[in-house]
mmCIF file of C-alpha atoms in Angstrom:
data_model
loop_
_atom_site.group_PDB
_atom_site.id
_atom_site.type_symbol
_atom_site.label_atom_id
_atom_site.label_comp_id
_atom_site.label_asym_id
_atom_site.label_seq_id
_atom_site.Cartn_x
_atom_site.Cartn_y
_atom_site.Cartn_z
ATOM 1 C CA MET I 1 87.205 92.423 114.314
ATOM 2 C CA ASP I 2 84.350 90.513 113.390
ATOM 3 C CA GLU I 3 83.027 88.758 110.528
ATOM 4 C CA PHE I 4 81.741 91.406 107.596
ATOM 5 C CA SER I 5 78.550 92.325 108.535
ATOM 6 C CA GLN I 6 77.804 89.741 111.960
ATOM 7 C CA ASP I 7 75.924 92.233 114.578
ATOM 8 C CA ALA I 8 74.119 93.664 111.315
ATOM 9 C CA VAL I 9 70.986 95.444 112.742
ATOM 10 C CA THR I 10 68.465 96.575 110.439
ATOM 11 C CA GLY I 11 66.025 99.649 111.061
ATOM 12 C CA ALA I 12 62.548 99.966 110.897
ATOM 13 C CA PRO I 13 62.765 99.832 106.739
ATOM 14 C CA HIS I 14 60.037 100.996 103.831
ATOM 15 C CA ASP I 15 56.653 99.570 103.811
ATOM 16 C CA ASP I 16 57.894 98.318 100.029
ATOM 17 C CA LEU I 17 61.438 98.047 100.872
ATOM 18 C CA ARG I 18 63.367 95.624 102.708
ATOM 19 C CA ALA I 19 66.352 95.306 103.716
ATOM 20 C CA THR I 20 67.697 91.942 105.382
ATOM 21 C CA PRO I 21 70.841 91.560 107.988
ATOM 22 C CA THR I 22 73.648 88.903 107.693
ATOM 23 C CA ALA I 23 73.726 88.700 110.586
ATOM 24 C CA HIS I 24 73.792 85.712 112.571
ATOM 25 C CA PRO I 25 72.027 84.559 115.911
ATOM 26 C CA SER I 26 72.782 86.025 119.354
ATOM 27 C CA GLN I 27 74.950 84.789 120.825
ATOM 28 C CA ARG I 28 78.430 85.343 123.686
ATOM 29 C CA PRO I 29 81.114 86.938 122.352
ATOM 30 C CA HIS I 30 83.859 85.299 122.150
ATOM 31 C CA LEU I 31 86.916 86.830 125.090
ATOM 32 C CA ALA I 32 89.342 88.283 121.916
ATOM 33 C CA ALA I 33 86.066 89.710 120.689
ATOM 34 C CA VAL I 34 85.429 91.337 123.661
ATOM 35 C CA VAL I 35 88.488 92.427 124.877
ATOM 36 C CA GLU I 36 89.231 94.458 121.269
ATOM 37 C CA ASP I 37 85.896 95.871 121.491
ATOM 38 C CA ARG I 38 87.192 97.275 124.857
ATOM 39 C CA LEU I 39 90.985 98.744 122.696
ATOM 40 C CA TYR I 40 88.928 100.597 119.747
ATOM 41 C CA ALA I 41 86.225 101.672 122.782
ATOM 42 C CA VAL I 42 88.733 103.370 124.457
ATOM 43 C CA ALA I 43 91.216 104.450 121.489
ATOM 44 C CA GLY I 44 87.603 105.992 119.851
ATOM 45 C CA ARG I 45 87.226 108.343 123.065
ATOM 46 C CA VAL I 46 90.251 109.281 122.232
ATOM 47 C CA LEU I 47 90.713 110.555 118.677
ATOM 48 C CA ARG I 48 87.404 111.988 118.972
ATOM 49 C CA ARG I 49 89.144 114.255 121.955
ATOM 50 C CA PHE I 50 91.533 115.318 119.205
ATOM 51 C CA GLY I 51 89.024 115.479 116.158
ATOM 52 C CA TRP I 52 89.024 112.972 114.267
ATOM 53 C CA ARG I 53 84.956 111.797 113.210
ATOM 54 C CA PRO I 54 83.112 109.250 111.442
ATOM 55 C CA ARG I 55 83.541 108.495 107.389
ATOM 56 C CA PHE I 56 82.280 106.460 105.165
ATOM 57 C CA GLN I 57 85.109 103.534 103.042
ATOM 58 C CA VAL I 58 81.907 102.522 100.983
ATOM 59 C CA TYR I 59 82.881 99.285 97.690
ATOM 60 C CA THR I 60 81.648 98.273 95.072
ATOM 61 C CA GLY I 61 77.798 96.886 96.052
ATOM 62 C CA TYR I 62 76.104 94.122 93.611
ATOM 63 C CA GLY I 63 72.533 92.981 92.997
ATOM 64 C CA SER I 64 70.269 92.634 90.421
ATOM 65 C CA PRO I 65 67.277 95.345 89.070
ATOM 66 C CA GLU I 66 65.294 94.165 91.857
ATOM 67 C CA ARG I 67 67.328 93.285 95.350
ATOM 68 C CA VAL I 68 70.673 94.865 95.580
ATOM 69 C CA ARG I 69 73.656 94.398 98.446
ATOM 70 C CA VAL I 70 75.212 97.487 99.847
ATOM 71 C CA LEU I 71 77.963 97.574 100.986
ATOM 72 C CA ALA I 72 80.591 100.308 102.974
ATOM 73 C CA ARG I 73 82.361 100.574 106.793
ATOM 74 C CA MET I 74 82.680 103.848 108.793
ATOM 75 C CA LEU I 75 86.288 104.976 110.449
ATOM 76 C CA LEU I 76 86.882 107.321 112.502
ATOM 77 C CA ALA I 77 89.215 110.182 110.324
ATOM 78 C CA PRO I 78 91.235 112.953 111.182
ATOM 79 C CA ALA I 79 90.028 116.470 109.468
ATOM 80 C CA GLY I 80 90.523 116.285 105.539
ATOM 81 C CA ALA I 81 91.001 112.769 105.068
ATOM 82 C CA SER I 82 89.247 112.963 102.284
ATOM 83 C CA ARG I 83 91.736 114.831 101.019
ATOM 84 C CA ARG I 84 95.056 111.518 101.152
ATOM 85 C CA ASP I 85 92.549 108.982 99.724
ATOM 86 C CA GLU I 86 94.498 108.652 96.618
ATOM 87 C CA ARG I 87 97.853 108.579 98.021
ATOM 88 C CA ARG I 88 96.438 105.636 100.582
ATOM 89 C CA PRO I 89 96.726 102.526 98.120
ATOM 90 C CA LEU I 90 100.687 103.536 98.117
ATOM 91 C CA ARG I 91 101.080 102.596 102.037
ATOM 92 C CA ARG I 92 103.205 99.981 102.916
ATOM 93 C CA GLY I 93 101.029 97.042 103.736
ATOM 94 C CA PHE I 94 100.902 97.198 107.483
ATOM 95 C CA ARG I 95 99.163 100.399 107.847
ATOM 96 C CA HIS I 96 96.129 99.690 106.255
ATOM 97 C CA PHE I 97 95.431 97.328 109.500
ATOM 98 C CA LEU I 98 96.088 100.975 111.807
ATOM 99 C CA THR I 99 92.298 101.729 111.483
ATOM 100 C CA VAL I 100 89.430 102.167 114.031
ATOM 101 C CA PRO I 101 85.794 101.729 113.321
ATOM 102 C CA ALA I 102 83.044 103.422 114.129
ATOM 103 C CA PRO I 103 80.341 100.737 115.861
ATOM 104 C CA ASP I 104 76.924 101.262 116.479
ATOM 105 C CA SER I 105 76.707 104.182 114.638
ATOM 106 C CA PRO I 106 73.269 105.077 112.514
ATOM 107 C CA VAL I 107 73.240 105.179 109.260
ATOM 108 C CA ARG I 108 71.294 106.256 105.411
ATOM 109 C CA VAL I 109 71.331 104.149 102.905
ATOM 110 C CA ARG I 110 69.283 105.572 100.307
ATOM 111 C CA ILE I 111 69.194 104.232 96.060
ATOM 112 C CA GLY I 112 66.397 105.595 93.188
ATOM 113 C CA GLU I 113 63.795 106.898 95.600
ATOM 114 C CA HIS I 114 63.782 104.301 98.588
ATOM 115 C CA GLU I 115 65.637 104.587 101.997
ATOM 116 C CA VAL I 116 66.245 102.514 104.780
ATOM 117 C CA GLU I 117 67.770 103.268 108.002
ATOM 118 C CA ASP I 118 70.705 101.046 109.790
ATOM 119 C CA VAL I 119 73.302 100.733 112.471
ATOM 120 C CA THR I 120 77.051 99.967 111.452
ATOM 121 C CA ASP I 121 78.171 96.054 113.774
ATOM 122 C CA ARG I 122 80.879 96.310 115.827
ATOM 123 C CA SER I 123 83.837 96.242 113.336
ATOM 124 C CA GLY I 124 82.198 99.659 111.083
ATOM 125 C CA TYR I 125 79.993 97.662 108.548
ATOM 126 C CA VAL I 126 77.362 99.149 106.751
ATOM 127 C CA ASP I 127 76.031 94.941 104.576
ATOM 128 C CA LEU I 128 72.748 95.123 103.214
ATOM 129 C CA GLU I 129 70.303 93.431 101.130
ATOM 130 C CA LEU I 130 67.637 95.330 99.644
ATOM 131 C CA ASP I 131 64.494 94.219 98.203
ATOM 132 C CA LEU I 132 63.089 97.223 96.120
ATOM 133 C CA PRO I 133 59.738 96.871 93.942
ATOM 134 C CA SER I 134 59.175 95.407 91.458
ATOM 135 C CA ARG I 135 57.382 97.635 89.805
ATOM 136 C CA GLU I 136 60.658 99.856 90.400
ATOM 137 C CA PRO I 137 63.694 98.546 89.241
ATOM 138 C CA LEU I 138 66.772 99.293 89.000
ATOM 139 C CA PRO I 139 68.680 100.013 85.433
ATOM 140 C CA ALA I 140 71.735 97.304 84.346
ATOM 141 C CA GLY I 141 75.006 98.888 84.770
ATOM 142 C CA LEU I 142 76.820 100.663 87.516
ATOM 143 C CA GLN I 143 74.175 102.479 89.398
ATOM 144 C CA GLU I 144 74.972 104.439 93.020
ATOM 145 C CA ALA I 145 73.661 104.241 96.401
ATOM 146 C CA GLU I 146 73.836 107.475 98.780
ATOM 147 C CA LEU I 147 74.934 106.390 102.230
ATOM 148 C CA SER I 148 74.918 109.330 105.046
ATOM 149 C CA SER I 149 75.462 109.426 108.649
ATOM 150 C CA LEU I 150 72.611 109.430 110.855
ATOM 151 C CA GLY I 151 74.895 110.847 113.639
ATOM 152 C CA SER I 152 76.028 114.056 111.683
ATOM 153 C CA PRO I 153 72.883 115.260 110.004
ATOM 154 C CA ASP I 154 75.424 118.474 108.158
ATOM 155 C CA GLY I 155 77.573 115.378 106.555
ATOM 156 C CA PRO I 156 77.974 114.875 103.031
ATOM 157 C CA GLU I 157 75.733 111.671 101.583
ATOM 158 C CA VAL I 158 78.745 109.241 100.244
ATOM 159 C CA PRO I 159 77.862 107.499 96.987
ATOM 160 C CA ALA I 160 78.552 103.896 96.875
ATOM 161 C CA PRO I 161 78.909 102.162 93.748
ATOM 162 C CA VAL I 162 76.291 98.725 92.797
ATOM 163 C CA LEU I 163 76.371 97.480 90.201
ATOM 164 C CA VAL I 164 73.129 95.832 88.862
ATOM 165 C CA LEU I 165 73.752 92.098 86.704
ATOM 166 C CA GLY I 166 70.382 92.341 84.246
ATOM 167 C CA PRO I 167 69.186 89.125 82.199
ATOM 168 C CA GLU I 168 70.972 89.849 79.588
ATOM 169 C CA THR I 169 74.672 88.862 81.658
ATOM 170 C CA ARG I 170 74.796 85.270 81.245
ATOM 171 C CA PHE I 171 78.777 84.218 81.897
ATOM 172 C CA GLY I 172 80.275 85.765 85.156
ATOM 173 C CA VAL I 173 84.087 85.093 86.039
ATOM 174 C CA VAL I 174 85.114 84.810 90.255
ATOM 175 C CA SER I 175 88.094 85.191 91.161
ATOM 176 C CA ASP I 176 90.680 84.946 93.899
ATOM 177 C CA ILE I 177 93.258 87.716 94.112
ATOM 178 C CA ASP I 178 96.003 86.652 96.072
ATOM 179 C CA ASP I 179 98.262 84.678 93.934
ATOM 180 C CA THR I 180 95.325 84.164 91.479
ATOM 181 C CA THR I 181 96.179 88.195 90.612
ATOM 182 C CA LEU I 182 99.079 89.551 92.345
ATOM 183 C CA VAL I 183 101.826 87.462 93.495
ATOM 184 C CA THR I 184 102.079 86.660 97.195
ATOM 185 C CA GLY I 185 103.421 83.901 97.967
ATOM 186 C CA VAL I 186 101.182 82.023 100.005
ATOM 187 C CA PRO I 187 103.181 78.820 100.404
ATOM 188 C CA ARG I 188 105.481 80.218 101.714
ATOM 189 C CA PRO I 189 104.517 82.309 104.859
ATOM 190 C CA LEU I 190 107.302 84.247 105.503
ATOM 191 C CA LEU I 191 107.140 86.342 102.058
ATOM 192 C CA ALA I 192 103.871 86.319 102.331
ATOM 193 C CA THR I 193 103.681 88.138 105.316
ATOM 194 C CA TRP I 194 106.307 90.329 103.761
ATOM 195 C CA ASN I 195 104.339 90.966 100.461
ATOM 196 C CA THR I 196 101.484 91.709 102.711
ATOM 197 C CA PHE I 197 102.741 94.167 105.671
ATOM 198 C CA VAL I 198 106.349 95.416 104.322
ATOM 199 C CA ARG I 199 105.920 96.464 100.539
ATOM 200 C CA ARG I 200 103.950 99.114 99.492
ATOM 201 C CA ALA I 201 101.128 98.587 96.951
ATOM 202 C CA GLY I 202 102.406 99.722 94.235
ATOM 203 C CA SER I 203 105.353 97.727 94.210
ATOM 204 C CA ARG I 204 103.197 94.354 94.074
ATOM 205 C CA ARG I 205 103.899 92.329 90.704
ATOM 206 C CA ALA I 206 100.791 90.718 88.781
ATOM 207 C CA VAL I 207 101.220 87.116 87.867
ATOM 208 C CA PRO I 208 101.324 87.162 84.439
ATOM 209 C CA GLY I 209 99.233 87.109 81.877
ATOM 210 C CA MET I 210 96.817 86.985 84.020
ATOM 211 C CA ALA I 211 95.130 90.355 83.252
ATOM 212 C CA ALA I 212 95.518 89.714 79.269
ATOM 213 C CA LEU I 213 93.267 86.554 79.979
ATOM 214 C CA TYR I 214 90.987 88.622 82.113
ATOM 215 C CA ARG I 215 90.712 91.158 79.389
ATOM 216 C CA GLU I 216 90.495 87.864 76.627
ATOM 217 C CA LEU I 217 87.328 86.624 78.908
ATOM 218 C CA GLU I 218 85.721 90.451 79.017
ATOM 219 C CA GLU I 219 85.918 90.986 74.954
ATOM 220 C CA THR I 220 84.725 87.320 74.164
ATOM 221 C CA HIS I 221 81.225 87.999 77.093
ATOM 222 C CA PRO I 222 80.710 91.635 76.693
ATOM 223 C CA ALA I 223 77.625 91.813 79.379
ATOM 224 C CA GLY I 224 79.721 89.393 81.685
ATOM 225 C CA ALA I 225 80.310 90.723 85.281
ATOM 226 C CA PHE I 226 84.074 90.012 86.873
ATOM 227 C CA PHE I 227 83.630 89.354 90.795
ATOM 228 C CA TYR I 228 86.257 89.334 93.345
ATOM 229 C CA VAL I 229 86.476 87.056 96.268
ATOM 230 C CA SER I 230 89.338 86.974 98.342
ATOM 231 C CA ASN I 231 90.226 85.936 102.113
ATOM 232 C CA GLY I 232 92.305 89.370 102.430
ATOM 233 C CA ALA I 233 91.325 92.107 105.083
ATOM 234 C CA TRP I 234 88.609 94.764 103.456
ATOM 235 C CA ASN I 235 91.574 97.165 104.603
ATOM 236 C CA THR I 236 92.818 97.129 101.796
ATOM 237 C CA ALA I 237 90.502 97.481 99.635
ATOM 238 C CA GLY I 238 91.783 100.560 98.080
ATOM 239 C CA ALA I 239 94.827 99.294 97.643
ATOM 240 C CA LEU I 240 93.944 95.838 95.755
ATOM 241 C CA ARG I 241 91.920 98.295 93.671
ATOM 242 C CA ALA I 242 94.708 100.059 92.565
ATOM 243 C CA PHE I 243 96.599 97.070 91.877
ATOM 244 C CA LEU I 244 93.307 96.060 89.404
ATOM 245 C CA ALA I 245 93.054 99.605 87.977
ATOM 246 C CA ARG I 246 97.349 99.458 87.220
ATOM 247 C CA GLU I 247 97.303 96.322 85.616
ATOM 248 C CA ASP I 248 94.096 96.386 83.693
ATOM 249 C CA TYR I 249 91.904 93.981 84.697
ATOM 250 C CA PRO I 250 88.082 94.005 84.105
ATOM 251 C CA ALA I 251 86.850 96.158 86.909
ATOM 252 C CA GLY I 252 84.218 94.559 89.393
ATOM 253 C CA PRO I 253 82.818 94.639 93.021
ATOM 254 C CA MET I 254 85.580 92.160 95.538
ATOM 255 C CA LEU I 255 84.105 90.391 98.597
ATOM 256 C CA LEU I 256 86.659 90.650 101.337
ATOM 257 C CA THR I 257 86.942 89.820 104.934
ATOM 258 C CA ASP I 258 87.604 91.348 108.220
ATOM 259 C CA TRP I 259 90.182 91.460 110.505
ATOM 260 C CA GLY I 260 91.129 90.383 113.546
ATOM 261 C CA PRO I 261 88.448 88.177 116.174
ATOM 262 C CA THR I 262 85.491 87.377 115.692
ATOM 263 C CA LEU I 263 82.071 86.275 118.126
ATOM 264 C CA THR I 264 83.110 82.772 118.029
ATOM 265 C CA GLY I 265 86.986 82.450 117.085
ATOM 266 C CA TRP I 266 90.215 84.003 117.217
ATOM 267 C CA PHE I 267 90.017 84.551 113.493
ATOM 268 C CA ARG I 268 87.056 84.294 110.477
ATOM 269 C CA SER I 269 87.116 81.333 108.378
ATOM 270 C CA GLY I 270 88.279 82.431 105.649
ATOM 271 C CA ARG I 271 87.419 78.996 103.130
ATOM 272 C CA GLU I 272 83.360 79.409 104.478
ATOM 273 C CA HIS I 273 83.718 83.185 103.667
ATOM 274 C CA LYS I 274 84.678 82.108 99.586
ATOM 275 C CA ALA I 275 81.972 78.758 99.846
ATOM 276 C CA ALA I 276 79.274 80.937 101.485
ATOM 277 C CA SER I 277 80.431 84.003 98.232
ATOM 278 C CA LEU I 278 79.705 82.225 95.969
ATOM 279 C CA ASP I 279 76.649 80.104 97.115
ATOM 280 C CA LEU I 280 75.429 83.740 96.647
ATOM 281 C CA LEU I 281 76.416 84.574 94.093
ATOM 282 C CA MET I 282 74.692 81.464 92.183
ATOM 283 C CA SER I 283 71.251 81.894 94.219
ATOM 284 C CA TRP I 284 71.737 85.482 92.974
ATOM 285 C CA PHE I 285 71.793 85.588 89.671
ATOM 286 C CA PRO I 286 70.566 81.053 88.276
ATOM 287 C CA HIS I 287 70.506 82.364 85.273
ATOM 288 C CA VAL I 288 74.634 82.762 85.026
ATOM 289 C CA ARG I 289 77.276 80.712 83.915
ATOM 290 C CA TRP I 290 80.625 81.412 86.374
ATOM 291 C CA LEU I 291 84.227 80.781 85.391
ATOM 292 C CA LEU I 292 85.611 80.329 88.785
ATOM 293 C CA VAL I 293 89.088 81.203 88.023
ATOM 294 C CA GLY I 294 92.277 80.341 91.819
ATOM 295 C CA ASP I 295 95.125 78.410 92.709
ATOM 296 C CA ASN I 296 97.061 75.941 94.232
ATOM 297 C CA GLY I 297 97.976 77.787 96.906
ATOM 298 C CA GLN I 298 95.669 77.179 99.865
ATOM 299 C CA HIS I 299 91.966 75.465 99.572
ATOM 300 C CA ASP I 300 90.447 76.309 96.316
ATOM 301 C CA PRO I 301 90.656 73.560 94.082
ATOM 302 C CA GLU I 302 88.523 72.012 97.353
ATOM 303 C CA ILE I 303 86.101 74.888 97.606
ATOM 304 C CA TYR I 304 85.463 75.160 94.182
ATOM 305 C CA ALA I 305 85.235 71.443 93.996
ATOM 306 C CA GLU I 306 82.295 71.765 96.844
ATOM 307 C CA ALA I 307 80.981 74.534 94.526
ATOM 308 C CA VAL I 308 80.545 72.065 91.860
ATOM 309 C CA ASP I 309 78.713 69.396 93.834
ATOM 310 C CA ARG I 310 76.100 71.561 94.885
ATOM 311 C CA TRP I 311 75.805 73.927 91.667
ATOM 312 C CA PRO I 312 77.332 71.271 89.099
ATOM 313 C CA ASP I 313 74.862 73.054 86.149
ATOM 314 C CA ARG I 314 75.921 76.658 86.802
ATOM 315 C CA ILE I 315 80.124 76.032 86.510
ATOM 316 C CA ALA I 316 81.489 76.658 83.373
ATOM 317 C CA ALA I 317 84.088 75.340 84.115
ATOM 318 C CA VAL I 318 87.519 75.971 86.853
ATOM 319 C CA ALA I 319 90.670 77.592 86.530
ATOM 320 C CA ILE I 320 93.367 76.551 88.596
ATOM 321 C CA ARG I 321 96.807 78.552 88.714
ATOM 322 C CA GLN I 322 100.040 75.819 89.713
ATOM 323 C CA VAL I 323 102.138 78.270 92.293
ATOM 324 C CA ALA I 324 104.979 76.863 92.767
ATOM 325 C CA GLY I 325 105.867 75.412 96.048
ATOM 326 C CA ALA I 326 102.416 74.583 96.845
ATOM 327 C CA ASP I 327 101.449 70.481 97.287
ATOM 328 C CA ARG I 328 98.430 70.382 95.319
ATOM 329 C CA ALA I 329 97.102 68.918 92.637
ATOM 330 C CA PRO I 330 100.899 68.832 90.125
ATOM 331 C CA VAL I 331 99.942 69.904 86.706
ATOM 332 C CA THR I 332 100.504 67.289 83.954
ATOM 333 C CA ASP I 333 100.605 69.581 80.498
ATOM 334 C CA PRO I 334 102.394 72.279 81.808
ATOM 335 C CA ALA I 335 103.074 73.582 78.343
ATOM 336 C CA SER I 336 99.219 73.224 77.641
ATOM 337 C CA GLY I 337 97.109 72.488 80.846
ATOM 338 C CA THR I 338 95.847 69.934 81.801
ATOM 339 C CA THR I 339 91.510 69.196 81.402
ATOM 340 C CA ASP I 340 90.428 67.924 83.598
ATOM 341 C CA PRO I 341 87.355 66.698 85.946
ATOM 342 C CA LEU I 342 87.618 68.244 89.650
ATOM 343 C CA ASP I 343 88.634 66.163 91.720
ATOM 344 C CA ASP I 344 85.853 64.646 93.857
ATOM 345 C CA ALA I 345 83.181 66.264 91.798
ATOM 346 C CA ALA I 346 80.232 65.046 90.602
ATOM 347 C CA ALA I 347 79.790 66.991 87.537
ATOM 348 C CA PRO I 348 82.439 66.845 85.081
ATOM 349 C CA THR I 349 83.091 70.317 84.916
ATOM 350 C CA PRO I 350 86.296 70.418 82.698
ATOM 351 C CA VAL I 351 88.718 72.111 85.186
ATOM 352 C CA ILE I 352 91.913 73.665 83.642
ATOM 353 C CA ARG I 353 95.311 73.961 85.269
ATOM 354 C CA GLY I 354 98.756 75.790 84.454
ATOM 355 C CA GLU I 355 101.664 77.744 85.798
ATOM 356 C CA ASP I 356 100.899 80.852 83.882
ATOM 357 C CA GLY I 357 97.780 83.433 82.557
ATOM 358 C CA THR I 358 99.094 81.883 78.752
ATOM 359 C CA VAL I 359 99.211 78.549 79.741
ATOM 360 C CA LEU I 360 95.415 79.131 81.600
ATOM 361 C CA ALA I 361 94.218 80.395 78.076
ATOM 362 C CA ARG I 362 95.270 78.176 75.918
ATOM 363 C CA GLY I 363 93.623 75.065 78.187
ATOM 364 C CA LEU I 364 90.286 77.107 78.204
ATOM 365 C CA GLY I 365 89.834 77.932 74.647
ATOM 366 C CA ARG I 366 88.939 74.259 73.878
ATOM 367 C CA VAL I 367 86.357 74.951 76.309
ATOM 368 C CA PRO I 368 82.783 75.669 74.181
ATOM 369 C CA GLY I 369 82.082 79.137 75.426
ATOM 370 C CA VAL I 370 84.771 81.279 77.350
ATOM 371 C CA LEU I 371 87.024 82.163 75.161
ATOM 372 C CA ARG I 372 85.790 82.781 71.908
ATOM 373 C CA ASP I 373 86.945 80.351 68.550
#
């Protein structure tokens, strides 16, 4: 599959409502993507003969009162699949990847009194940025867009949540997921593979102290927003959402990536995905200062350092969980966390490093404006 919205094609929008595709310029697809598309085409024809039909899988979008981003995916599913949705997060990990998309399917997206038509991309995704008329802004809070399949005119409209950040939101948290909120073991590839593909989602373990830290941040900033940005696949969104709810993490949009070949290669760049997601949040919400939370198991320290260079006045602090077995940025004071400038960052942004949420909370308590005194 491709990057989340590389092939999105926008239909003719309303006169006063613009849909902005996040598509890349037309290019010759990579051989792996061509092979995958043909395999999915064959699988799709077979499944449709057995009565499978397109069904929306919705994700939480986000935006401002004047502009929103709506996220969803259309997959083929058997009749009655929706009645089994509540059990899906408990399946073994590999089963979340056994999906067949419904590409090039016409859809309608409606929010408020406005609507726009689009088609799903080669991986079945809908990723639309909609500019609303300034005379009819959306209220802040959790709103709903309505999705409908134009290929199934008798099908019901499906609600898709959209988190709208108003001017009262002045603080936000961007959090990684793997080895930041839940234990994955990314520095140990075999363990990470086992945790991702074999274990049931319901048996995944939370990183000690992180949920308590996030709840304290939520209490300190009642109007704040939480975004969970990860290199993980959208296929696991339901399982991750169930995990975060079970462990009582604050709710918020998840920004994940696609699984498999892209138009340009065998796999998408997770580092580019995180950097682009950060830049989009920074540009959409200029009134918000952010706490960036990640771990040193992959490239979060480098990605966040680059973000601080690009947005020096927009990042209040960075918190890096030290993962056992990782070889990046050893913590110098495991009892209280460090508060050092981020490596290679131009601005003196405070950085807290610690082995769990309790240590990170202790360090963030010394950063003005992040946690309550």
